[in-house]
Tab-separated table of C-alpha atoms in Angstrom:
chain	number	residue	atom	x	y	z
S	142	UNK	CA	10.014	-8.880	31.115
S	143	UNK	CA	9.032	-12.366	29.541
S	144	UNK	CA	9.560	-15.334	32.258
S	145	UNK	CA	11.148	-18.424	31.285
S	146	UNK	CA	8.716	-20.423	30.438
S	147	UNK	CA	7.817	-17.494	28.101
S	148	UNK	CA	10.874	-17.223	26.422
S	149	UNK	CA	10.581	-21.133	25.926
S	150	UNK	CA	7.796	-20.912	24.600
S	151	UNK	CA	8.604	-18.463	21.751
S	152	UNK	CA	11.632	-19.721	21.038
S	153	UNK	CA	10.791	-24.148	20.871
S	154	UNK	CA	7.956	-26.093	19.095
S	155	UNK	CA	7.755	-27.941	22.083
S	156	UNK	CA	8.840	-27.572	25.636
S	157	UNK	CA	9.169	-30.871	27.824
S	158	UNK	CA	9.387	-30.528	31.681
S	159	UNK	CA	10.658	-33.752	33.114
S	160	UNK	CA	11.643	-35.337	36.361
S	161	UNK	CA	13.059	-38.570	36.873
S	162	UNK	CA	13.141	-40.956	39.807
S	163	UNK	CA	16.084	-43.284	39.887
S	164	UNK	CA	17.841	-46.444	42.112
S	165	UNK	CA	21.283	-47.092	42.611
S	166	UNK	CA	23.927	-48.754	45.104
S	167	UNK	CA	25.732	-45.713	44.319
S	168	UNK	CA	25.280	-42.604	46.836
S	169	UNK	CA	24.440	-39.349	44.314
S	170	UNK	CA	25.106	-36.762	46.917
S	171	UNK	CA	29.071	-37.945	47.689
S	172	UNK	CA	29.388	-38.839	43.935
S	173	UNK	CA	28.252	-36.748	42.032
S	174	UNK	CA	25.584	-37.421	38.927
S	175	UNK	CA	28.835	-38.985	36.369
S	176	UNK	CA	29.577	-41.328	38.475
S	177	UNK	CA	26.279	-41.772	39.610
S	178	UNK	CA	25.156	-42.419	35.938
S	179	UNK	CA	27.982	-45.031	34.978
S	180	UNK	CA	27.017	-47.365	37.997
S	181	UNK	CA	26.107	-50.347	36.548
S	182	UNK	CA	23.071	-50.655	39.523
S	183	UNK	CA	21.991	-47.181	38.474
S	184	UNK	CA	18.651	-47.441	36.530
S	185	UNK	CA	15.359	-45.145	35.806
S	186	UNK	CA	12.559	-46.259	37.914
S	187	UNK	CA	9.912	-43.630	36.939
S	188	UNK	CA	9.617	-40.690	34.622
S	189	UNK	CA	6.768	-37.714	34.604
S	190	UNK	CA	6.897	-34.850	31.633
S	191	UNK	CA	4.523	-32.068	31.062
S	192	UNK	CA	4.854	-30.795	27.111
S	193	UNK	CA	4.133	-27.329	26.357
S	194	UNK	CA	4.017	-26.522	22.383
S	195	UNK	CA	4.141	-23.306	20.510
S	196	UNK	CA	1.803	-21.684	21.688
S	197	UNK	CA	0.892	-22.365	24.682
S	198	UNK	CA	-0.857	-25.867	24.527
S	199	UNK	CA	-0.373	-28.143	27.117
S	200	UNK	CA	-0.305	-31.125	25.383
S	201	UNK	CA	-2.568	-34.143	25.931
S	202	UNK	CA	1.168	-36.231	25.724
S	203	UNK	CA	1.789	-35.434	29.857
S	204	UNK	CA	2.545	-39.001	30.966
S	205	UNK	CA	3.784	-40.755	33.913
S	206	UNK	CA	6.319	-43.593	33.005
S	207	UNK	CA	7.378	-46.912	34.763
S	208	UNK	CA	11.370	-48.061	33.632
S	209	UNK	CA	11.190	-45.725	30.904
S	210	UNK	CA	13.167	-45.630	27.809
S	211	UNK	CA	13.056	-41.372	27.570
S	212	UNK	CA	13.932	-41.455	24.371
S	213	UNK	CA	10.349	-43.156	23.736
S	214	UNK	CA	8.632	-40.620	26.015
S	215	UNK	CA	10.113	-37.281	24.017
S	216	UNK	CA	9.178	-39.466	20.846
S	217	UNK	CA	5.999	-39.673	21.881
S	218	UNK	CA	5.826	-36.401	22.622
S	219	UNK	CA	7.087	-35.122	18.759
S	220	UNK	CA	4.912	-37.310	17.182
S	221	UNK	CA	1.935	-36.112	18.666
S	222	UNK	CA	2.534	-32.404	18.135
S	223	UNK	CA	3.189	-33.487	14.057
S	224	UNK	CA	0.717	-35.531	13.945
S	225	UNK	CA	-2.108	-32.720	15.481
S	226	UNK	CA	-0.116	-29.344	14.984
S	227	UNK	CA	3.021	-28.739	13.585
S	228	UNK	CA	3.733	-31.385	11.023
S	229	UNK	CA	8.036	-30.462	11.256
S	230	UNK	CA	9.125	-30.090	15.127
S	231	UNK	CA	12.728	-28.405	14.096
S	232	UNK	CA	13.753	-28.223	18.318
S	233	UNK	CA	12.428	-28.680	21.686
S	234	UNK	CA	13.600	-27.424	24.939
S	235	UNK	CA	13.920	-30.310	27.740
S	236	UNK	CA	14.180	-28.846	31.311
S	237	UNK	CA	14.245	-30.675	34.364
S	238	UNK	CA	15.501	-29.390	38.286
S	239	UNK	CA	19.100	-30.531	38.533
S	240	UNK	CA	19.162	-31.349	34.617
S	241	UNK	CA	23.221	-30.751	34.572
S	242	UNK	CA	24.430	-32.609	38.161
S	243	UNK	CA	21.460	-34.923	37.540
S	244	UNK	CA	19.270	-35.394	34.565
S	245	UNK	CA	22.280	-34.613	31.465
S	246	UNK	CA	24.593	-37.398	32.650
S	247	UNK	CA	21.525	-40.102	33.445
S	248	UNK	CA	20.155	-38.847	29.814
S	249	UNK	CA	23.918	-39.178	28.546
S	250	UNK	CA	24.814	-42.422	30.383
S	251	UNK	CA	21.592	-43.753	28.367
S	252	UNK	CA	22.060	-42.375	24.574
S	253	UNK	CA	18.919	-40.158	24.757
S	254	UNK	CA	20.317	-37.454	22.816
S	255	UNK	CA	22.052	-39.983	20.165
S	256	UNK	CA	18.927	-42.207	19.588
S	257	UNK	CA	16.774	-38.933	19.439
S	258	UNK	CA	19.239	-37.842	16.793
S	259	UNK	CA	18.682	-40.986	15.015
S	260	UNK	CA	14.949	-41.341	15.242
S	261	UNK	CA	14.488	-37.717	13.961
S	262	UNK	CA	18.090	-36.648	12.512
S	263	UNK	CA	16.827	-32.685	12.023
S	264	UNK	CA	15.793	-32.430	15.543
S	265	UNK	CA	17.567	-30.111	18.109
S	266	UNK	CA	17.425	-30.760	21.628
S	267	UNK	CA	18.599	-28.102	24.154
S	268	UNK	CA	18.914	-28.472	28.223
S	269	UNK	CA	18.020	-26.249	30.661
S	270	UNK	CA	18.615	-26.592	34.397
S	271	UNK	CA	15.764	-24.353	36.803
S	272	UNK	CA	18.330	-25.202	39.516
S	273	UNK	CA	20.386	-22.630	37.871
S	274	UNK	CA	17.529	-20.575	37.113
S	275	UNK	CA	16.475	-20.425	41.068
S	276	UNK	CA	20.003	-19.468	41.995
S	277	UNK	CA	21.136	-16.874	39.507
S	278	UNK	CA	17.641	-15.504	41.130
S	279	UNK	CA	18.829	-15.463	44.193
S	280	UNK	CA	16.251	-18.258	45.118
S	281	UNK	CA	17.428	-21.647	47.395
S	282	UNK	CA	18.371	-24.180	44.215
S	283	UNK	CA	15.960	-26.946	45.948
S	284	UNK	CA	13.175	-27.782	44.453
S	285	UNK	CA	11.019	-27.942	47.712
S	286	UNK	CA	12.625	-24.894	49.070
S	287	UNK	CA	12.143	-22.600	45.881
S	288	UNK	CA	8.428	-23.960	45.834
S	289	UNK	CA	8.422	-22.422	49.865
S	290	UNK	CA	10.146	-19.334	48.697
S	291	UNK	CA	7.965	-18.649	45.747
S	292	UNK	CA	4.940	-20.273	47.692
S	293	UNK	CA	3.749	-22.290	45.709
S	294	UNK	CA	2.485	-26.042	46.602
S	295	UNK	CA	5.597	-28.177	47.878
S	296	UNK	CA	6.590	-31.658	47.120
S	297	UNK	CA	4.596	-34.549	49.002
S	298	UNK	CA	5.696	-34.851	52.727
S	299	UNK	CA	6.165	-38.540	51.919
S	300	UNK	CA	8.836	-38.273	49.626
S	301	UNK	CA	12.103	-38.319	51.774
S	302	UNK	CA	10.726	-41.791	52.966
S	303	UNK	CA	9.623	-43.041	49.177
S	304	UNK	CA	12.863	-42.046	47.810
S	305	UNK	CA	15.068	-43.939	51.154
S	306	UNK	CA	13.041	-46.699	50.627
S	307	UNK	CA	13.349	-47.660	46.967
S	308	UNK	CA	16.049	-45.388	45.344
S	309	UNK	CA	18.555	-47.243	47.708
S	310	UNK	CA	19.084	-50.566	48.226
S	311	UNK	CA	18.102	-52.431	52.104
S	312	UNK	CA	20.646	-53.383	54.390
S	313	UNK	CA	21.230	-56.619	52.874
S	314	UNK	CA	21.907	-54.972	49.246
S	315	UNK	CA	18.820	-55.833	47.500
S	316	UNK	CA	16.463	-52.902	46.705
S	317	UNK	CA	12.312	-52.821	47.270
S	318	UNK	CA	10.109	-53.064	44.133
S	319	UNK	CA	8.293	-50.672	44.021
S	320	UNK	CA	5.208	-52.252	42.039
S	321	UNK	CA	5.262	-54.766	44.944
S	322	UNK	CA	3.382	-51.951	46.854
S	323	UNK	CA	0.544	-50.253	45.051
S	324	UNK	CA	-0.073	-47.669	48.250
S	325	UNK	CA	3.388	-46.269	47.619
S	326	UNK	CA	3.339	-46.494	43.651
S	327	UNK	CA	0.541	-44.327	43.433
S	328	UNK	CA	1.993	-41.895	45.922
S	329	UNK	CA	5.486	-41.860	43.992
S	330	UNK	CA	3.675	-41.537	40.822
S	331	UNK	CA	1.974	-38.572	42.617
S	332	UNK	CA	5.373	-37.189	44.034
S	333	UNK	CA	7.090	-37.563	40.673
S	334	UNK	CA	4.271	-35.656	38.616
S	335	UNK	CA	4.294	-32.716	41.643
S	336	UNK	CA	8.374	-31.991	41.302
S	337	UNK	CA	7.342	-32.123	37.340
S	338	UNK	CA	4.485	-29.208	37.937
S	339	UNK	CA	7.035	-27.915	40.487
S	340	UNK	CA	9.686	-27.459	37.512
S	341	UNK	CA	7.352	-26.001	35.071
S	342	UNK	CA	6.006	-23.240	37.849
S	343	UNK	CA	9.681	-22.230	38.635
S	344	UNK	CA	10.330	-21.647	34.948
S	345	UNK	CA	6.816	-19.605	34.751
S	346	UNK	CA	7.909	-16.754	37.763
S	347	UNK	CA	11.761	-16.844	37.299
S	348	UNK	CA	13.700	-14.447	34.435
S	349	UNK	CA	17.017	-14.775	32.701
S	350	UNK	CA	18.648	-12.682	35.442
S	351	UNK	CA	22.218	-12.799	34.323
S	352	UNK	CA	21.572	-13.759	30.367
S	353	UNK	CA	20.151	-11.121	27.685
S	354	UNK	CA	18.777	-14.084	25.594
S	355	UNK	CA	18.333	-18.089	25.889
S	356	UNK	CA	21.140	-18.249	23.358
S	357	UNK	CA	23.900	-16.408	25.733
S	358	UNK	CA	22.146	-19.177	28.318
S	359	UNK	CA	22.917	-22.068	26.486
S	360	UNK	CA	26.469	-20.900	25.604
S	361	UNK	CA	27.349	-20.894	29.246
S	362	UNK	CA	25.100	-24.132	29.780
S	363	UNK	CA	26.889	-26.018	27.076
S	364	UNK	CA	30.379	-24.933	27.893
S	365	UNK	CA	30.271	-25.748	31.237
S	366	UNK	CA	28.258	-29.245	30.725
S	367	UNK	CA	31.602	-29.905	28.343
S	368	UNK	CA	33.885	-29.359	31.223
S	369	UNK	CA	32.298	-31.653	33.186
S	370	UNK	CA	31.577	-34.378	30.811
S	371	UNK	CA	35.416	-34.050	29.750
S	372	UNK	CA	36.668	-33.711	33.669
S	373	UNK	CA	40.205	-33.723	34.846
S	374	UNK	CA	42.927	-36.130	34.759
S	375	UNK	CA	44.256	-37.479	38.632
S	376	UNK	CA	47.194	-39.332	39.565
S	377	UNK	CA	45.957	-42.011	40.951
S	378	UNK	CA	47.983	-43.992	42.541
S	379	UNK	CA	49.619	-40.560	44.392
S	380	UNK	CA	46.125	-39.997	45.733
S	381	UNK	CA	45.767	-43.262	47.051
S	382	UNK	CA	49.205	-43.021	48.976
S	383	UNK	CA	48.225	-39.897	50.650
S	384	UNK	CA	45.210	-40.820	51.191
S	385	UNK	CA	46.686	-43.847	53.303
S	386	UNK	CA	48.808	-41.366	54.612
S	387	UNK	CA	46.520	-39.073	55.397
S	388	UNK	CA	43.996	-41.469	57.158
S	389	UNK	CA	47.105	-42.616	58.930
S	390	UNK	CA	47.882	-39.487	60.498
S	391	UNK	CA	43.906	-38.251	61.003
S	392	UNK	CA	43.623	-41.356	62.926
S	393	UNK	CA	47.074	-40.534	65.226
S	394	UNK	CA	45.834	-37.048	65.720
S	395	UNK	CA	42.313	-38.184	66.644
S	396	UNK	CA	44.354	-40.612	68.997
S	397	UNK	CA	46.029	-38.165	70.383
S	398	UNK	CA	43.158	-35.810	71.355
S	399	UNK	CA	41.169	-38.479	73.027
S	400	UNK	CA	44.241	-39.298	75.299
S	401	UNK	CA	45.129	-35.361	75.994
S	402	UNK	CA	41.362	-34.975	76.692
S	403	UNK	CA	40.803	-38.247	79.025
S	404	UNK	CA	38.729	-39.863	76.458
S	405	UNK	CA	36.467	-36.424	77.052
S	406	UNK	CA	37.203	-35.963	73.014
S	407	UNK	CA	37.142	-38.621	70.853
S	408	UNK	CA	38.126	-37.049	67.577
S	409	UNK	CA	39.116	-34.034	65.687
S	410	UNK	CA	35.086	-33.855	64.663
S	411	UNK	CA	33.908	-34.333	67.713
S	412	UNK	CA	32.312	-30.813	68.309
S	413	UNK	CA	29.834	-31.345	71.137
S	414	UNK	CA	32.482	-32.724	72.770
S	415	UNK	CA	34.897	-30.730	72.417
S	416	UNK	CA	32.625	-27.847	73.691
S	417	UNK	CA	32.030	-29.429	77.005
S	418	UNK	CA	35.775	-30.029	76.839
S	419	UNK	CA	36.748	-26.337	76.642
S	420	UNK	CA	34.379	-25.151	78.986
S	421	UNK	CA	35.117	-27.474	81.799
S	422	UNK	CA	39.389	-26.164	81.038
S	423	UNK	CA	38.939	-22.024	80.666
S	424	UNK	CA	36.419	-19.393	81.467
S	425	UNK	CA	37.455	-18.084	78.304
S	426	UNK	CA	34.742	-20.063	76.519
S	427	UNK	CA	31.521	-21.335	77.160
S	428	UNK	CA	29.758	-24.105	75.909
S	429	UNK	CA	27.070	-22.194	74.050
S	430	UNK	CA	29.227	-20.188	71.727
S	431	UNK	CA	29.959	-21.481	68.686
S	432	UNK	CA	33.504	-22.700	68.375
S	433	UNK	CA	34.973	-22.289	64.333
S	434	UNK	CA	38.002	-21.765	63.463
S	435	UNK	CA	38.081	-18.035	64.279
S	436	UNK	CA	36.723	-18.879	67.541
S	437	UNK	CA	39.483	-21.395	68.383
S	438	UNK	CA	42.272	-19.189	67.035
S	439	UNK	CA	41.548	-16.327	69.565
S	440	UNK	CA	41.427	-19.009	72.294
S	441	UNK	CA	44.701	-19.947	71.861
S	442	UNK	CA	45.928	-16.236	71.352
S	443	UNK	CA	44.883	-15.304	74.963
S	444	UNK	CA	47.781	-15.210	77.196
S	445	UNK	CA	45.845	-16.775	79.641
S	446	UNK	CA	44.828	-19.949	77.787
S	447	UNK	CA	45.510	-23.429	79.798
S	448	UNK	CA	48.294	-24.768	77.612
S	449	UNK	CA	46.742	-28.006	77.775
S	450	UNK	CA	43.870	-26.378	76.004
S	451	UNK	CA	46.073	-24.475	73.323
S	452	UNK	CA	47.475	-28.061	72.078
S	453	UNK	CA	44.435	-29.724	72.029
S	454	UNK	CA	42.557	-27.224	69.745
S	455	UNK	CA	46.271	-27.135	67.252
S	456	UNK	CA	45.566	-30.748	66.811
S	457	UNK	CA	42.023	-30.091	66.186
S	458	UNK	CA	42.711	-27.366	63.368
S	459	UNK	CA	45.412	-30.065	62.364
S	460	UNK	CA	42.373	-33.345	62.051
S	461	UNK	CA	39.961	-31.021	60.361
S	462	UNK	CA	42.174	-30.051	57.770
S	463	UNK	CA	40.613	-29.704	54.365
S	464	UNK	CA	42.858	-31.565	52.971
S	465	UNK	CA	41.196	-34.727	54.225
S	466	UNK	CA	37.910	-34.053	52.403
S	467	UNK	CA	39.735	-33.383	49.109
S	468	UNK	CA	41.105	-36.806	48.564
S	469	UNK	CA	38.068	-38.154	49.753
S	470	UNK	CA	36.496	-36.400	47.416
S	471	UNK	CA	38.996	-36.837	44.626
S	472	UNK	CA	38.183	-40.998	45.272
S	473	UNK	CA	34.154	-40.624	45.462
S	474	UNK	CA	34.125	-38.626	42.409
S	475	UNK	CA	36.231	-40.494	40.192
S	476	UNK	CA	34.799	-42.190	37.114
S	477	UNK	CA	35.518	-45.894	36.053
S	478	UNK	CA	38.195	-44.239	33.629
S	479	UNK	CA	40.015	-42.584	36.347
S	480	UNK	CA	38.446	-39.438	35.288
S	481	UNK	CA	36.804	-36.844	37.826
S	482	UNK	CA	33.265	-35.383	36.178
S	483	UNK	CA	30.367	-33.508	36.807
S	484	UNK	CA	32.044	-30.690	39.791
S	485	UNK	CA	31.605	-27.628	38.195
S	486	UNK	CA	28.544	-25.474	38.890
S	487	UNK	CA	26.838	-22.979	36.536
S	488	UNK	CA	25.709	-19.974	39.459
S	489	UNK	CA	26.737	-22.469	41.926
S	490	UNK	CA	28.413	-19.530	44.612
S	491	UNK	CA	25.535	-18.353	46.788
S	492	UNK	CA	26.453	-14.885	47.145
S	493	UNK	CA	28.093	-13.752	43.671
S	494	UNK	CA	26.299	-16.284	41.969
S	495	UNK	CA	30.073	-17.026	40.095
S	496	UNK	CA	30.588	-20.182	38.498
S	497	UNK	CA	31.493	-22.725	41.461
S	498	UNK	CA	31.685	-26.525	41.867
S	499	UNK	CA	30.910	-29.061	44.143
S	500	UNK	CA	33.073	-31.927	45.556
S	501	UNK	CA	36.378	-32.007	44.815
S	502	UNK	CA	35.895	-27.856	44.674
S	503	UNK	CA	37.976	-27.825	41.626
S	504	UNK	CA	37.600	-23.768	41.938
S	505	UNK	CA	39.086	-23.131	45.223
S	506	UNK	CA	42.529	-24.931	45.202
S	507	UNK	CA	45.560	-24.308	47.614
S	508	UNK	CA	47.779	-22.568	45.885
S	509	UNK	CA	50.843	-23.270	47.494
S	510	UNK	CA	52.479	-26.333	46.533
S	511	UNK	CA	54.954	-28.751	47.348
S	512	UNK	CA	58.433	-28.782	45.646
S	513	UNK	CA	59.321	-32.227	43.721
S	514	UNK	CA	61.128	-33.612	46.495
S	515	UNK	CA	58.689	-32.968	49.519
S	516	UNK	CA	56.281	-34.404	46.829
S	517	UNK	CA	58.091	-37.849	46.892
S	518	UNK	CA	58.317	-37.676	50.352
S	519	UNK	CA	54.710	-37.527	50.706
S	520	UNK	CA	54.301	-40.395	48.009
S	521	UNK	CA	56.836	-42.739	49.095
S	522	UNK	CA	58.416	-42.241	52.763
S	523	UNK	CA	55.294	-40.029	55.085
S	524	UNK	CA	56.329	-41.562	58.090
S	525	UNK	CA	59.294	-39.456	57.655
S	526	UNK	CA	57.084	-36.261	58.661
S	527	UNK	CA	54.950	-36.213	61.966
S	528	UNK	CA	51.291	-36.445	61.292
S	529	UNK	CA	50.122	-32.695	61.353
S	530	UNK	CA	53.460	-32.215	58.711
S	531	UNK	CA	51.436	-34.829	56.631
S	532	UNK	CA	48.422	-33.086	56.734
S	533	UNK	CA	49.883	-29.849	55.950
S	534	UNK	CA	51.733	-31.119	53.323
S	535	UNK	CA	48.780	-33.248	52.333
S	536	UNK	CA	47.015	-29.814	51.698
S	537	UNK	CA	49.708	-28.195	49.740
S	538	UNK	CA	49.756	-31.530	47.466
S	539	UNK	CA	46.063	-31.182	46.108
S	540	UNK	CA	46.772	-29.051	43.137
S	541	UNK	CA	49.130	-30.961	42.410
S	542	UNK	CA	46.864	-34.295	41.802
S	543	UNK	CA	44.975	-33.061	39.092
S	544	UNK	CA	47.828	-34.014	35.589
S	545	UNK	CA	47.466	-33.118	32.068
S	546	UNK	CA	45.752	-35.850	30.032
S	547	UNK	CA	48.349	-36.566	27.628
S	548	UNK	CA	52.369	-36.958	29.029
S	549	UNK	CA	53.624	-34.838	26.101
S	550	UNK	CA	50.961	-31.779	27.545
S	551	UNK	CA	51.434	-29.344	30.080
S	552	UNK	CA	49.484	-26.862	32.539
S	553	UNK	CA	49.557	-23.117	31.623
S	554	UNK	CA	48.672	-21.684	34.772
S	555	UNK	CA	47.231	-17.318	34.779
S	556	UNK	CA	45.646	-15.772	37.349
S	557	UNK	CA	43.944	-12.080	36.806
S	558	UNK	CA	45.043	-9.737	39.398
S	559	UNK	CA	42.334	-8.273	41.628
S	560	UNK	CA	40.355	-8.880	39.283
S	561	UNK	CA	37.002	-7.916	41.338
S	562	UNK	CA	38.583	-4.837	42.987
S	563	UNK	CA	39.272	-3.759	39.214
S	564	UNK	CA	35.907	-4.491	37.755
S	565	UNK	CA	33.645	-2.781	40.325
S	566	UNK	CA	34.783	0.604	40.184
S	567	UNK	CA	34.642	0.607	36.130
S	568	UNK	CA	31.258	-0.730	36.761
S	569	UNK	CA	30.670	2.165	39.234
S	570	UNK	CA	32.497	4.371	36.565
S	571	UNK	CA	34.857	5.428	40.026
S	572	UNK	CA	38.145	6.370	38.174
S	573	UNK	CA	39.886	7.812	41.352
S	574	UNK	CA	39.614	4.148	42.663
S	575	UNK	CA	40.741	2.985	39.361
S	576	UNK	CA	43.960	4.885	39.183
S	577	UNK	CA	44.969	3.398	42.490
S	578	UNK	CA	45.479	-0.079	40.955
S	579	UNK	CA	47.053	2.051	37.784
């Protein structure tokens, strides 16, 4: 079986591995890379490609770049191969680690693909993403962990502290230069050209697990970078209210908890704590377990459970509520045009490798949802409700925050039905389990 980089390489003139570096006020990891990319303080500080033609040259073109223009760099790149080799590069295959979360939006936030298109109007350019490549492999999706897995050399020790020091701005909002420092410019340039090797080495011992052929790849690749550069419509102002309301009643339950507690708990996410707390109250726990959901729910189940204890760890399950981190979420995510981007994941679940997302976990919705009036209620009037009714509510309200684009459109909502339990056995070519769902 051909790797990737194999399969590249017989099916592109020229394959480009690339990694950027990049600075912004903007926080990537609670954003996401669309709104990431549209932050105005969001700029490329440093680009590093290795080029592969047909072949298997490695081209003389592999070049480390200060505030790059990438359009220039893959230029560079084409004209070299047409000026030595192939006079008519027809496509090229750009890969990077991240390229959809990360690399696509950056690249689409700056025009690459339409100023390519207008330098060399016959050109095709197709993404690929060895993030998605490690994890329909089964391998950990980052970069330094897939280089442990795989063993093969790992990214420079020194990055963490490289990247906290100039992708994000100091204290006092301004960020360091990083030409001011020639010590740590040569040892980014050094870190940035690694994760670039790093890229081109996961593509060489990884396969197209899932996919029969790049083209099946790029099908899913494409359709799903769509969805997330088209995203979903919010209602806004609705999110902010429960958010206030929300944050309202987090904050009373959180109250509430320290004053049951004597101050011993100061919050609803105040786990050590909250331990301690619960071992010091009941001999049904001790302070070394671990203490989930699960674990608090047979807690309060025991008949012999302090009921001091029991209300306590209700209005912990009540603070912790998801529902908190989805309109959170729905606010970090959302794009200048009060559009959410960039959350769905190609292989993104860990264990079926299904399409997932990140964020505002667009795939995993609460399905039960509020009738129109307990809807206003939530909107206008929350106070009417006690605070763990808000964030109950709160939760069943979350599907109902994402709106058709257009006010004469409407949601057709289908659902298959067991749809895994239905698949498996006609995989397994089981029919007596298939005539039970008959």
């Amino acid at each position: 079986m051909a790797s990737i980089h194999e399969m590249l390489l017989g099916e592109y003139d020229l394959v480009i591995y690339i990694d950027t570096e990049t600075r912004s006020e903007c926080d990537l990891l609670k954003c996401g890379g669309w709104k990431y990319a549209e932050d105005r303080t969001t700029e490329i500080m440093m680009a590093s490609m290795i080029v592969y033609s047909a072949g298997q040259r490695e081209s003389p073109t592999r070049a480390n770049y200060l505030s790059p223009c990438i359009d220039t760099m893959i230029m560079a790149a084409v004209a070299y191969e047409e000026q030595h080799h192939n006079p008519h590069v027809a496509n090229i295959a750009l890969v990077a680690h991240n390229m959809d979360g990360f690399e696509y939006p950056i690249f689409m936030q700056e025009e690459v693909f339409e100023l390519l298109q207008s330098y060399h109007p016959d050109l095709r350019v197709d993404c690929f993403d060895s993030a998605t490549f490690c994890r329909m492999n089964g391998v950990p999706a980052s970069l330094n962990h897939a280089a442990q897995y795989l063993l093969c050399e790992t990214k420079l020790e020194t990055g963490t502290r490289l990247i906290n020091t100039y992708s994000k701005p100091r204290k006092d909002g301004a960020f360091n230069i990083l030409e001011h420092n020639a010590a740590d410019l040569a040892e980014m340039i050094d870190y940035c050209d690694r994760d670039t090797a790093l890229v081109k080495r996961v593509c060489e011992v990884m396969y197209l697990a899932s996919y029969i052929t790049l083209e099946l790849y790029l099908r899913q690749a494409d359709s799903i970078r769509t969805l997330n550069d088209r995203g979903v419509s919010v209602a806004v102002d609705d999110i902010e209210d429960i958010t206030a309301a929300v944050a309202e009643a987090k904050a009373f339950i959180d109250r509430a908890i320290c004053d049951k507690t004597a101050g011993s708990v100061a919050k609803a996410s105040s786990l050590p704590s909250l331990k301690r707390w619960v071992s010091f109250q009941t001999p049904l726990y001790d302070a070394g377990q671990t203490l989930d959901v699960a674990r608090r729910a047979d807690i309060m189940a025991d008949k012999t459970c302090p009921e001091i204890v029991r209300r306590v760890l209700t209005l912990v399950d009540a603070g912790n509520s998801a529902s908190v981190k989805k309109y959170t979420a729905f606010a970090n995510y959302m794009c200048e045009d009060e559009i959410i981007r960039g959350c769905y994941v190609d292989h993104g679940a860990g264990q079926t490798t299904r399409l997932s997302s990140r964020g505002v976990q667009l795939h995993n919705m609460n399905r039960d949802t509020l009738d129109s009036e307990s809807l206003n209620t939530l909107v206008t009037d929350p106070q009417r409700w006690g605070a763990r009714m808000i964030l109950e509510n709160a939760a069943k309200a979350v599907r109902q925050m994402i709106i058709p684009r257009r006010p004469d459109a409407a949601f057709i909502m289908a659902d298959w039905s067991n749809i895994e339990a239905r698949v498996t056995p006609w995989l397994a070519n089981t029919t007596e389990a298939l005539s039970k769902l008959e």
